[in-house]
Amino acid sequence: YSESEQEFISIILEEVDRLNSVVCQFLDYARPLRDGFGLADVHQILQRTLQLLEVEEHLMNRTIINQTLEEDIPLIYADPEQLKQVFINIIHNAFESMPEGGTLFIETELVGELDNPMIEISFIDEGEGIPPDILKNIFIPFYTTKEKGTGLGLSICQRIIEHHGGTIQIQSNPGEGAYISISLPVKRLEQKVSRC
């Protein structure tokens, strides 16, 4: 192949990959969430997510991951694959917001009242931040500011977390990074076990 033909083939393959990604996100958003729930360790899911992302050296080499994980976090009743999908999406967004590199802080903490404990998972990046007009629309399906984005990533994340009985919140100011907090209930585990 000539140089121009090779470049043309490269462009075609890149577009095929992009379209495949778009179709997969559409399908993820449209299909009912499967129920693969069971006893799950949030810390193990986080570590597995980071192991999967290690292959993306162009992102990992620019970013420092700083983890502060509370000891003896209780198991929850969850679908590990769904939570992994959420964590991958959030971490990818954090990487993209820090094109020159930076630190991503990941923290876990047991919060809430004794009769309603929650596990809070926080992701804090040192990125470009999110303007208020974008932040207020960030969970709306198909809303995106990315040239090749679908606007479904965070919508899917919100849907998954709500499916787990939890909440996801984002706080940010331009130039000050982003703070994403996910709260997952521990009580759902107790309720599920009591029905067995």
Short mmCIF file of N, CA and C in Angstrom, two decimals:
data_model
loop_
_atom_site.label_atom_id
_atom_site.label_comp_id
_atom_site.label_asym_id
_atom_site.label_seq_id
_atom_site.Cartn_x
_atom_site.Cartn_y
_atom_site.Cartn_z
N TYR A 1 0.83 -1.20 0.00
CA TYR A 1 0.00 0.00 0.00
C TYR A 1 0.87 1.25 0.00
N SER A 2 0.38 2.28 -0.69
CA SER A 2 1.09 3.55 -0.67
C SER A 2 0.85 4.23 0.68
N GLU A 3 1.61 5.28 0.93
CA GLU A 3 1.49 6.00 2.21
C GLU A 3 0.09 6.60 2.38
N SER A 4 -0.47 7.15 1.29
CA SER A 4 -1.81 7.75 1.37
C SER A 4 -2.87 6.68 1.60
N GLU A 5 -2.68 5.50 0.98
CA GLU A 5 -3.64 4.40 1.19
C GLU A 5 -3.59 3.89 2.63
N GLN A 6 -2.38 3.78 3.19
CA GLN A 6 -2.22 3.34 4.57
C GLN A 6 -2.88 4.34 5.53
N GLU A 7 -2.74 5.62 5.25
CA GLU A 7 -3.36 6.64 6.08
C GLU A 7 -4.88 6.55 6.01
N PHE A 8 -5.39 6.30 4.80
CA PHE A 8 -6.83 6.17 4.60
C PHE A 8 -7.37 4.95 5.37
N ILE A 9 -6.65 3.83 5.30
CA ILE A 9 -7.05 2.61 6.03
C ILE A 9 -7.03 2.87 7.54
N SER A 10 -6.02 3.59 7.99
CA SER A 10 -5.91 3.92 9.41
C SER A 10 -7.11 4.74 9.87
N ILE A 11 -7.53 5.70 9.04
CA ILE A 11 -8.68 6.54 9.38
C ILE A 11 -9.95 5.69 9.45
N ILE A 12 -10.10 4.77 8.49
CA ILE A 12 -11.28 3.89 8.46
C ILE A 12 -11.33 3.04 9.72
N LEU A 13 -10.19 2.45 10.10
CA LEU A 13 -10.16 1.60 11.29
C LEU A 13 -10.46 2.40 12.55
N GLU A 14 -9.96 3.63 12.61
CA GLU A 14 -10.22 4.50 13.77
C GLU A 14 -11.71 4.81 13.87
N GLU A 15 -12.33 5.09 12.73
CA GLU A 15 -13.77 5.40 12.73
C GLU A 15 -14.61 4.17 13.06
N VAL A 16 -14.18 3.00 12.62
CA VAL A 16 -14.89 1.76 12.96
C VAL A 16 -14.84 1.55 14.47
N ASP A 17 -13.67 1.77 15.08
CA ASP A 17 -13.54 1.64 16.54
C ASP A 17 -14.45 2.64 17.25
N ARG A 18 -14.49 3.87 16.73
CA ARG A 18 -15.31 4.90 17.36
C ARG A 18 -16.80 4.55 17.27
N LEU A 19 -17.23 4.11 16.08
CA LEU A 19 -18.63 3.74 15.90
C LEU A 19 -19.00 2.54 16.76
N ASN A 20 -18.09 1.59 16.88
CA ASN A 20 -18.32 0.44 17.75
C ASN A 20 -18.53 0.89 19.19
N SER A 21 -17.72 1.84 19.63
CA SER A 21 -17.85 2.37 20.99
C SER A 21 -19.19 3.07 21.18
N VAL A 22 -19.60 3.84 20.18
CA VAL A 22 -20.89 4.55 20.25
C VAL A 22 -22.05 3.56 20.33
N VAL A 23 -22.02 2.54 19.48
CA VAL A 23 -23.10 1.54 19.47
C VAL A 23 -23.14 0.80 20.81
N CYS A 24 -21.98 0.45 21.34
CA CYS A 24 -21.94 -0.25 22.63
C CYS A 24 -22.54 0.61 23.74
N GLN A 25 -22.26 1.92 23.72
CA GLN A 25 -22.83 2.79 24.74
C GLN A 25 -24.33 2.93 24.58
N PHE A 26 -24.81 3.02 23.34
CA PHE A 26 -26.26 3.06 23.11
C PHE A 26 -26.92 1.80 23.67
N LEU A 27 -26.32 0.65 23.39
CA LEU A 27 -26.88 -0.62 23.87
C LEU A 27 -26.85 -0.70 25.39
N ASP A 28 -25.75 -0.25 25.99
CA ASP A 28 -25.65 -0.24 27.45
C ASP A 28 -26.75 0.60 28.07
N TYR A 29 -27.05 1.71 27.43
CA TYR A 29 -28.07 2.61 27.97
C TYR A 29 -29.48 2.06 27.77
N ALA A 30 -29.69 1.39 26.65
CA ALA A 30 -31.04 0.96 26.28
C ALA A 30 -31.46 -0.36 26.94
N ARG A 31 -30.51 -1.26 27.14
CA ARG A 31 -30.90 -2.58 27.64
C ARG A 31 -31.17 -2.55 29.15
N PRO A 32 -32.07 -3.40 29.62
CA PRO A 32 -32.32 -3.50 31.06
C PRO A 32 -31.05 -3.94 31.78
N LEU A 33 -30.84 -3.43 32.99
CA LEU A 33 -29.66 -3.82 33.76
C LEU A 33 -29.83 -5.27 34.22
N ARG A 34 -28.83 -6.09 33.95
CA ARG A 34 -28.90 -7.48 34.38
C ARG A 34 -28.68 -7.54 35.89
N ASP A 35 -29.15 -8.61 36.50
CA ASP A 35 -29.03 -8.73 37.95
C ASP A 35 -27.95 -9.75 38.28
N GLY A 36 -26.71 -9.27 38.40
CA GLY A 36 -25.60 -10.13 38.79
C GLY A 36 -25.17 -9.81 40.21
N PHE A 37 -26.15 -9.48 41.04
CA PHE A 37 -25.86 -9.04 42.40
C PHE A 37 -25.39 -10.18 43.28
N GLY A 38 -24.52 -9.86 44.21
CA GLY A 38 -24.02 -10.80 45.21
C GLY A 38 -23.17 -10.04 46.20
N LEU A 39 -22.58 -10.76 47.14
CA LEU A 39 -21.68 -10.12 48.09
C LEU A 39 -20.47 -9.55 47.35
N ALA A 40 -20.13 -8.31 47.61
CA ALA A 40 -19.05 -7.66 46.87
C ALA A 40 -18.20 -6.78 47.80
N ASP A 41 -16.93 -6.75 47.49
CA ASP A 41 -15.97 -5.93 48.23
C ASP A 41 -15.61 -4.72 47.35
N VAL A 42 -15.99 -3.55 47.78
CA VAL A 42 -15.74 -2.33 47.00
C VAL A 42 -14.26 -2.15 46.70
N HIS A 43 -13.40 -2.43 47.67
CA HIS A 43 -11.96 -2.25 47.48
C HIS A 43 -11.42 -3.20 46.41
N GLN A 44 -11.90 -4.44 46.40
CA GLN A 44 -11.46 -5.38 45.37
C GLN A 44 -11.89 -4.93 43.98
N ILE A 45 -13.10 -4.38 43.89
CA ILE A 45 -13.59 -3.89 42.60
C ILE A 45 -12.74 -2.70 42.13
N LEU A 46 -12.40 -1.81 43.04
CA LEU A 46 -11.54 -0.67 42.70
C LEU A 46 -10.18 -1.15 42.21
N GLN A 47 -9.58 -2.10 42.93
CA GLN A 47 -8.25 -2.58 42.55
C GLN A 47 -8.28 -3.28 41.20
N ARG A 48 -9.33 -4.06 40.95
CA ARG A 48 -9.46 -4.75 39.66
C ARG A 48 -9.62 -3.72 38.53
N THR A 49 -10.37 -2.66 38.80
CA THR A 49 -10.55 -1.60 37.81
C THR A 49 -9.21 -0.97 37.44
N LEU A 50 -8.41 -0.65 38.46
CA LEU A 50 -7.11 -0.03 38.21
C LEU A 50 -6.17 -0.98 37.48
N GLN A 51 -6.26 -2.28 37.78
CA GLN A 51 -5.44 -3.26 37.06
C GLN A 51 -5.81 -3.28 35.57
N LEU A 52 -7.11 -3.19 35.29
CA LEU A 52 -7.57 -3.19 33.89
C LEU A 52 -7.05 -1.95 33.16
N LEU A 53 -6.98 -0.83 33.87
CA LEU A 53 -6.56 0.42 33.24
C LEU A 53 -5.05 0.53 33.07
N GLU A 54 -4.29 -0.36 33.73
CA GLU A 54 -2.84 -0.32 33.64
C GLU A 54 -2.34 -0.54 32.21
N VAL A 55 -3.15 -1.21 31.38
CA VAL A 55 -2.73 -1.46 29.99
C VAL A 55 -2.75 -0.16 29.18
N GLU A 56 -3.47 0.84 29.67
CA GLU A 56 -3.54 2.12 28.95
C GLU A 56 -2.41 3.03 29.43
N GLU A 57 -1.20 2.65 29.05
CA GLU A 57 0.00 3.31 29.56
C GLU A 57 0.02 4.80 29.24
N HIS A 58 -0.54 5.19 28.09
CA HIS A 58 -0.52 6.60 27.70
C HIS A 58 -1.30 7.46 28.69
N LEU A 59 -2.24 6.84 29.42
CA LEU A 59 -2.98 7.57 30.45
C LEU A 59 -2.33 7.41 31.81
N MET A 60 -2.00 6.17 32.16
CA MET A 60 -1.48 5.88 33.49
C MET A 60 -0.12 6.53 33.73
N ASN A 61 0.70 6.66 32.68
CA ASN A 61 2.04 7.23 32.85
C ASN A 61 2.00 8.71 33.23
N ARG A 62 0.89 9.39 32.91
CA ARG A 62 0.80 10.81 33.21
C ARG A 62 0.09 11.08 34.54
N THR A 63 -0.49 10.05 35.15
CA THR A 63 -1.35 10.26 36.30
C THR A 63 -0.85 9.49 37.51
N ILE A 64 -0.86 10.14 38.65
CA ILE A 64 -0.55 9.49 39.93
C ILE A 64 -1.88 9.12 40.59
N ILE A 65 -2.01 7.89 41.02
CA ILE A 65 -3.20 7.44 41.73
C ILE A 65 -2.87 7.42 43.22
N ASN A 66 -3.59 8.21 44.00
CA ASN A 66 -3.37 8.28 45.45
C ASN A 66 -4.62 7.73 46.14
N GLN A 67 -4.48 6.57 46.79
CA GLN A 67 -5.63 5.92 47.40
C GLN A 67 -5.60 6.03 48.93
N THR A 68 -6.74 6.40 49.49
CA THR A 68 -6.94 6.40 50.94
C THR A 68 -8.20 5.58 51.20
N LEU A 69 -8.00 4.32 51.54
CA LEU A 69 -9.11 3.39 51.67
C LEU A 69 -9.31 3.03 53.14
N GLU A 70 -10.52 3.23 53.62
CA GLU A 70 -10.81 2.92 55.03
C GLU A 70 -10.74 1.42 55.25
N GLU A 71 -10.12 1.03 56.35
CA GLU A 71 -9.98 -0.40 56.66
C GLU A 71 -11.32 -0.98 57.12
N ASP A 72 -11.45 -2.28 56.92
CA ASP A 72 -12.63 -3.03 57.40
C ASP A 72 -13.95 -2.48 56.86
N ILE A 73 -13.94 -2.05 55.60
CA ILE A 73 -15.19 -1.64 54.96
C ILE A 73 -16.06 -2.89 54.80
N PRO A 74 -17.34 -2.83 55.18
CA PRO A 74 -18.18 -4.03 55.06
C PRO A 74 -18.47 -4.38 53.60
N LEU A 75 -18.78 -5.64 53.38
CA LEU A 75 -19.23 -6.07 52.06
C LEU A 75 -20.60 -5.46 51.78
N ILE A 76 -20.89 -5.29 50.50
CA ILE A 76 -22.20 -4.79 50.11
C ILE A 76 -22.84 -5.79 49.15
N TYR A 77 -24.09 -5.57 48.87
CA TYR A 77 -24.80 -6.41 47.91
C TYR A 77 -24.82 -5.64 46.60
N ALA A 78 -24.06 -6.12 45.60
CA ALA A 78 -23.87 -5.33 44.38
C ALA A 78 -23.50 -6.23 43.21
N ASP A 79 -23.51 -5.66 42.03
CA ASP A 79 -23.04 -6.31 40.82
C ASP A 79 -21.64 -5.74 40.52
N PRO A 80 -20.58 -6.52 40.77
CA PRO A 80 -19.21 -6.00 40.59
C PRO A 80 -18.94 -5.48 39.19
N GLU A 81 -19.49 -6.14 38.16
CA GLU A 81 -19.22 -5.73 36.78
C GLU A 81 -19.84 -4.36 36.50
N GLN A 82 -21.02 -4.12 37.03
CA GLN A 82 -21.66 -2.82 36.84
C GLN A 82 -20.87 -1.72 37.56
N LEU A 83 -20.43 -1.99 38.78
CA LEU A 83 -19.65 -0.98 39.51
C LEU A 83 -18.32 -0.73 38.82
N LYS A 84 -17.72 -1.78 38.27
CA LYS A 84 -16.46 -1.63 37.54
C LYS A 84 -16.66 -0.70 36.34
N GLN A 85 -17.79 -0.85 35.66
CA GLN A 85 -18.10 0.01 34.53
C GLN A 85 -18.18 1.48 34.97
N VAL A 86 -18.80 1.72 36.12
CA VAL A 86 -18.91 3.08 36.65
C VAL A 86 -17.53 3.63 36.97
N PHE A 87 -16.71 2.85 37.68
CA PHE A 87 -15.39 3.32 38.08
C PHE A 87 -14.50 3.60 36.86
N ILE A 88 -14.56 2.73 35.86
CA ILE A 88 -13.76 2.94 34.65
C ILE A 88 -14.14 4.26 33.98
N ASN A 89 -15.44 4.51 33.87
CA ASN A 89 -15.91 5.73 33.23
C ASN A 89 -15.43 6.97 33.98
N ILE A 90 -15.57 6.95 35.29
CA ILE A 90 -15.17 8.11 36.10
C ILE A 90 -13.67 8.34 36.03
N ILE A 91 -12.89 7.26 36.11
CA ILE A 91 -11.43 7.40 36.08
C ILE A 91 -10.98 7.87 34.70
N HIS A 92 -11.59 7.36 33.64
CA HIS A 92 -11.27 7.83 32.28
C HIS A 92 -11.54 9.33 32.16
N ASN A 93 -12.69 9.78 32.66
CA ASN A 93 -13.01 11.20 32.60
C ASN A 93 -11.98 12.03 33.36
N ALA A 94 -11.53 11.51 34.51
CA ALA A 94 -10.51 12.22 35.30
C ALA A 94 -9.21 12.33 34.52
N PHE A 95 -8.79 11.22 33.88
CA PHE A 95 -7.58 11.25 33.07
C PHE A 95 -7.68 12.29 31.95
N GLU A 96 -8.84 12.29 31.28
CA GLU A 96 -9.03 13.21 30.16
C GLU A 96 -9.04 14.67 30.61
N SER A 97 -9.45 14.91 31.86
CA SER A 97 -9.48 16.29 32.37
C SER A 97 -8.09 16.78 32.77
N MET A 98 -7.11 15.86 32.79
CA MET A 98 -5.74 16.22 33.17
C MET A 98 -4.79 15.85 32.03
N PRO A 99 -4.89 16.51 30.88
CA PRO A 99 -4.08 16.12 29.72
C PRO A 99 -2.58 16.23 29.96
N GLU A 100 -2.19 17.12 30.87
CA GLU A 100 -0.76 17.28 31.17
C GLU A 100 -0.35 16.43 32.37
N GLY A 101 -1.27 15.62 32.89
CA GLY A 101 -0.97 14.79 34.05
C GLY A 101 -1.45 15.43 35.34
N GLY A 102 -1.37 14.69 36.41
CA GLY A 102 -1.81 15.18 37.72
C GLY A 102 -2.07 14.01 38.64
N THR A 103 -2.75 14.28 39.73
CA THR A 103 -3.04 13.25 40.72
C THR A 103 -4.54 13.02 40.79
N LEU A 104 -4.92 11.75 40.81
CA LEU A 104 -6.30 11.36 41.05
C LEU A 104 -6.36 10.73 42.44
N PHE A 105 -7.13 11.34 43.32
CA PHE A 105 -7.30 10.83 44.67
C PHE A 105 -8.55 9.95 44.72
N ILE A 106 -8.40 8.74 45.24
CA ILE A 106 -9.52 7.82 45.40
C ILE A 106 -9.64 7.50 46.89
N GLU A 107 -10.80 7.75 47.44
CA GLU A 107 -11.00 7.56 48.89
C GLU A 107 -12.27 6.76 49.15
N THR A 108 -12.23 5.95 50.20
CA THR A 108 -13.45 5.27 50.65
C THR A 108 -13.63 5.55 52.13
N GLU A 109 -14.89 5.59 52.54
CA GLU A 109 -15.19 5.89 53.94
C GLU A 109 -16.57 5.33 54.28
N LEU A 110 -16.71 4.82 55.48
CA LEU A 110 -18.00 4.37 55.98
C LEU A 110 -18.66 5.57 56.65
N VAL A 111 -19.82 5.97 56.16
CA VAL A 111 -20.50 7.17 56.66
C VAL A 111 -21.95 6.84 57.00
N GLY A 112 -22.66 7.83 57.52
CA GLY A 112 -24.08 7.68 57.79
C GLY A 112 -24.34 7.21 59.22
N GLU A 113 -25.62 7.05 59.51
CA GLU A 113 -26.05 6.61 60.84
C GLU A 113 -25.86 5.10 60.99
N LEU A 114 -25.85 4.64 62.25
CA LEU A 114 -25.68 3.21 62.52
C LEU A 114 -26.77 2.37 61.87
N ASP A 115 -27.99 2.91 61.81
CA ASP A 115 -29.09 2.14 61.22
C ASP A 115 -29.19 2.32 59.71
N ASN A 116 -28.32 3.16 59.15
CA ASN A 116 -28.33 3.36 57.70
C ASN A 116 -26.92 3.68 57.20
N PRO A 117 -25.98 2.75 57.39
CA PRO A 117 -24.60 3.03 56.97
C PRO A 117 -24.46 3.05 55.45
N MET A 118 -23.55 3.87 54.98
CA MET A 118 -23.27 3.99 53.55
C MET A 118 -21.76 3.90 53.33
N ILE A 119 -21.38 3.33 52.22
CA ILE A 119 -19.98 3.38 51.80
C ILE A 119 -19.86 4.50 50.79
N GLU A 120 -19.00 5.45 51.09
CA GLU A 120 -18.79 6.58 50.18
C GLU A 120 -17.48 6.38 49.45
N ILE A 121 -17.54 6.41 48.13
CA ILE A 121 -16.35 6.30 47.28
C ILE A 121 -16.17 7.64 46.59
N SER A 122 -15.03 8.27 46.79
CA SER A 122 -14.78 9.60 46.23
C SER A 122 -13.64 9.56 45.23
N PHE A 123 -13.81 10.31 44.15
CA PHE A 123 -12.78 10.49 43.13
C PHE A 123 -12.53 11.99 43.00
N ILE A 124 -11.32 12.44 43.30
CA ILE A 124 -10.99 13.87 43.24
C ILE A 124 -9.81 14.04 42.28
N ASP A 125 -10.04 14.81 41.22
CA ASP A 125 -8.95 15.02 40.26
C ASP A 125 -8.45 16.46 40.31
N GLU A 126 -7.32 16.68 39.67
CA GLU A 126 -6.72 18.01 39.60
C GLU A 126 -6.86 18.58 38.19
N GLY A 127 -7.96 18.26 37.55
CA GLY A 127 -8.16 18.63 36.17
C GLY A 127 -8.67 20.03 35.94
N GLU A 128 -9.23 20.22 34.77
CA GLU A 128 -9.64 21.55 34.31
C GLU A 128 -10.92 22.04 34.95
N GLY A 129 -11.64 21.14 35.63
CA GLY A 129 -12.90 21.53 36.24
C GLY A 129 -14.04 21.57 35.23
N ILE A 130 -15.25 21.80 35.74
CA ILE A 130 -16.45 21.77 34.90
C ILE A 130 -17.22 23.07 35.09
N PRO A 131 -17.48 23.84 34.04
CA PRO A 131 -18.25 25.07 34.16
C PRO A 131 -19.67 24.79 34.66
N PRO A 132 -20.28 25.73 35.40
CA PRO A 132 -21.63 25.51 35.97
C PRO A 132 -22.69 25.14 34.93
N ASP A 133 -22.64 25.75 33.74
CA ASP A 133 -23.68 25.46 32.73
C ASP A 133 -23.58 24.04 32.20
N ILE A 134 -22.39 23.47 32.23
CA ILE A 134 -22.22 22.07 31.84
C ILE A 134 -22.55 21.14 33.00
N LEU A 135 -22.12 21.54 34.20
CA LEU A 135 -22.33 20.70 35.38
C LEU A 135 -23.81 20.40 35.62
N LYS A 136 -24.67 21.39 35.39
CA LYS A 136 -26.10 21.19 35.67
C LYS A 136 -26.76 20.21 34.69
N ASN A 137 -26.11 19.97 33.54
CA ASN A 137 -26.67 19.06 32.53
C ASN A 137 -25.91 17.74 32.42
N ILE A 138 -24.97 17.51 33.33
CA ILE A 138 -23.97 16.46 33.11
C ILE A 138 -24.54 15.04 33.11
N PHE A 139 -25.69 14.84 33.76
CA PHE A 139 -26.29 13.50 33.79
C PHE A 139 -27.40 13.33 32.76
N ILE A 140 -27.66 14.36 31.96
CA ILE A 140 -28.71 14.28 30.95
C ILE A 140 -28.23 13.41 29.79
N PRO A 141 -29.00 12.38 29.42
CA PRO A 141 -28.58 11.51 28.30
C PRO A 141 -28.35 12.29 27.02
N PHE A 142 -27.29 11.95 26.33
CA PHE A 142 -26.89 12.51 25.03
C PHE A 142 -26.34 13.94 25.13
N TYR A 143 -26.22 14.47 26.33
CA TYR A 143 -25.60 15.79 26.48
C TYR A 143 -24.09 15.60 26.57
N THR A 144 -23.35 16.22 25.68
CA THR A 144 -21.90 16.08 25.71
C THR A 144 -21.23 17.34 25.16
N THR A 145 -20.04 17.60 25.64
CA THR A 145 -19.22 18.69 25.10
C THR A 145 -18.01 18.11 24.36
N LYS A 146 -17.90 16.78 24.35
CA LYS A 146 -16.77 16.14 23.69
C LYS A 146 -17.06 15.98 22.21
N GLU A 147 -16.05 16.21 21.39
CA GLU A 147 -16.21 16.13 19.94
C GLU A 147 -16.68 14.75 19.50
N LYS A 148 -16.17 13.69 20.16
CA LYS A 148 -16.54 12.33 19.78
C LYS A 148 -17.30 11.61 20.88
N GLY A 149 -17.90 12.38 21.80
CA GLY A 149 -18.64 11.77 22.90
C GLY A 149 -20.08 11.46 22.53
N THR A 150 -20.69 10.55 23.29
CA THR A 150 -22.10 10.21 23.07
C THR A 150 -23.00 10.87 24.10
N GLY A 151 -22.43 11.33 25.22
CA GLY A 151 -23.25 11.90 26.27
C GLY A 151 -24.00 10.84 27.07
N LEU A 152 -23.50 9.61 27.02
CA LEU A 152 -24.18 8.52 27.73
C LEU A 152 -23.37 7.98 28.91
N GLY A 153 -22.09 8.26 28.96
CA GLY A 153 -21.23 7.68 29.99
C GLY A 153 -21.72 7.93 31.40
N LEU A 154 -21.90 9.20 31.76
CA LEU A 154 -22.32 9.52 33.13
C LEU A 154 -23.79 9.21 33.36
N SER A 155 -24.60 9.23 32.30
CA SER A 155 -26.00 8.83 32.43
C SER A 155 -26.10 7.36 32.81
N ILE A 156 -25.25 6.55 32.17
CA ILE A 156 -25.21 5.12 32.49
C ILE A 156 -24.72 4.92 33.92
N CYS A 157 -23.69 5.68 34.32
CA CYS A 157 -23.17 5.59 35.68
C CYS A 157 -24.27 5.90 36.70
N GLN A 158 -25.01 6.97 36.46
CA GLN A 158 -26.08 7.35 37.38
C GLN A 158 -27.14 6.25 37.46
N ARG A 159 -27.48 5.70 36.32
CA ARG A 159 -28.50 4.64 36.27
C ARG A 159 -28.04 3.42 37.06
N ILE A 160 -26.79 3.03 36.93
CA ILE A 160 -26.25 1.88 37.65
C ILE A 160 -26.25 2.12 39.15
N ILE A 161 -25.77 3.30 39.56
CA ILE A 161 -25.70 3.60 41.00
C ILE A 161 -27.09 3.64 41.61
N GLU A 162 -28.04 4.23 40.91
CA GLU A 162 -29.42 4.25 41.41
C GLU A 162 -30.00 2.84 41.46
N HIS A 163 -29.61 1.99 40.52
CA HIS A 163 -30.04 0.58 40.52
C HIS A 163 -29.52 -0.14 41.77
N HIS A 164 -28.41 0.35 42.32
CA HIS A 164 -27.84 -0.20 43.55
C HIS A 164 -28.39 0.49 44.80
N GLY A 165 -29.36 1.38 44.62
CA GLY A 165 -29.93 2.09 45.76
C GLY A 165 -29.05 3.21 46.28
N GLY A 166 -28.09 3.64 45.46
CA GLY A 166 -27.15 4.67 45.89
C GLY A 166 -27.35 5.99 45.17
N THR A 167 -26.41 6.89 45.39
CA THR A 167 -26.43 8.20 44.74
C THR A 167 -25.04 8.53 44.21
N ILE A 168 -25.02 9.39 43.19
CA ILE A 168 -23.76 9.89 42.64
C ILE A 168 -23.90 11.40 42.50
N GLN A 169 -22.89 12.11 42.98
CA GLN A 169 -22.90 13.58 42.92
C GLN A 169 -21.57 14.09 42.39
N ILE A 170 -21.64 15.21 41.68
CA ILE A 170 -20.42 15.83 41.14
C ILE A 170 -20.38 17.29 41.55
N GLN A 171 -19.24 17.70 42.11
CA GLN A 171 -19.01 19.10 42.44
C GLN A 171 -17.75 19.55 41.70
N SER A 172 -17.81 20.74 41.14
CA SER A 172 -16.65 21.23 40.40
C SER A 172 -16.77 22.71 40.11
N ASN A 173 -15.62 23.33 39.97
CA ASN A 173 -15.52 24.70 39.49
C ASN A 173 -14.43 24.74 38.42
N PRO A 174 -14.57 25.61 37.42
CA PRO A 174 -13.53 25.71 36.39
C PRO A 174 -12.15 25.95 36.99
N GLY A 175 -11.19 25.16 36.54
CA GLY A 175 -9.82 25.31 37.00
C GLY A 175 -9.53 24.70 38.35
N GLU A 176 -10.52 24.07 38.98
CA GLU A 176 -10.33 23.53 40.33
C GLU A 176 -10.58 22.03 40.41
N GLY A 177 -10.58 21.36 39.29
CA GLY A 177 -10.78 19.92 39.31
C GLY A 177 -12.22 19.54 39.57
N ALA A 178 -12.45 18.24 39.78
CA ALA A 178 -13.80 17.73 40.01
C ALA A 178 -13.78 16.77 41.19
N TYR A 179 -14.89 16.77 41.92
CA TYR A 179 -15.07 15.88 43.07
C TYR A 179 -16.32 15.05 42.81
N ILE A 180 -16.14 13.75 42.63
CA ILE A 180 -17.26 12.85 42.38
C ILE A 180 -17.42 11.94 43.58
N SER A 181 -18.63 11.91 44.12
CA SER A 181 -18.91 11.12 45.31
C SER A 181 -20.02 10.12 45.02
N ILE A 182 -19.73 8.85 45.28
CA ILE A 182 -20.73 7.78 45.13
C ILE A 182 -21.02 7.22 46.51
N SER A 183 -22.30 7.14 46.86
CA SER A 183 -22.71 6.55 48.12
C SER A 183 -23.51 5.29 47.85
N LEU A 184 -23.10 4.19 48.46
CA LEU A 184 -23.79 2.91 48.29
C LEU A 184 -24.24 2.40 49.65
N PRO A 185 -25.48 1.94 49.74
CA PRO A 185 -25.99 1.51 51.05
C PRO A 185 -25.47 0.14 51.47
N VAL A 186 -25.12 0.05 52.75
CA VAL A 186 -24.75 -1.24 53.33
C VAL A 186 -26.01 -1.98 53.74
N LYS A 187 -27.05 -1.24 54.08
CA LYS A 187 -28.28 -1.82 54.61
C LYS A 187 -28.93 -2.78 53.61
N ARG A 188 -28.78 -2.54 52.32
CA ARG A 188 -29.39 -3.41 51.30
C ARG A 188 -28.87 -4.83 51.43
N LEU A 189 -27.60 -4.98 51.82
CA LEU A 189 -27.04 -6.31 52.03
C LEU A 189 -27.81 -7.03 53.13
N GLU A 190 -28.04 -6.35 54.25
CA GLU A 190 -28.74 -6.95 55.38
C GLU A 190 -30.16 -7.34 54.98
N GLN A 191 -30.82 -6.43 54.22
CA GLN A 191 -32.17 -6.70 53.79
C GLN A 191 -32.22 -7.93 52.88
N LYS A 192 -31.27 -8.03 51.97
CA LYS A 192 -31.26 -9.15 51.02
C LYS A 192 -31.00 -10.46 51.75
N VAL A 193 -30.02 -10.45 52.68
CA VAL A 193 -29.65 -11.66 53.39
C VAL A 193 -30.81 -12.16 54.23
N SER A 194 -31.56 -11.22 54.81
CA SER A 194 -32.67 -11.61 55.68
C SER A 194 -33.77 -12.35 54.93
N ARG A 195 -33.82 -12.19 53.59
CA ARG A 195 -34.85 -12.85 52.80
C ARG A 195 -34.42 -14.24 52.35
N CYS A 196 -33.15 -14.59 52.56
CA CYS A 196 -32.65 -15.88 52.09
C CYS A 196 -33.18 -17.02 52.95
#
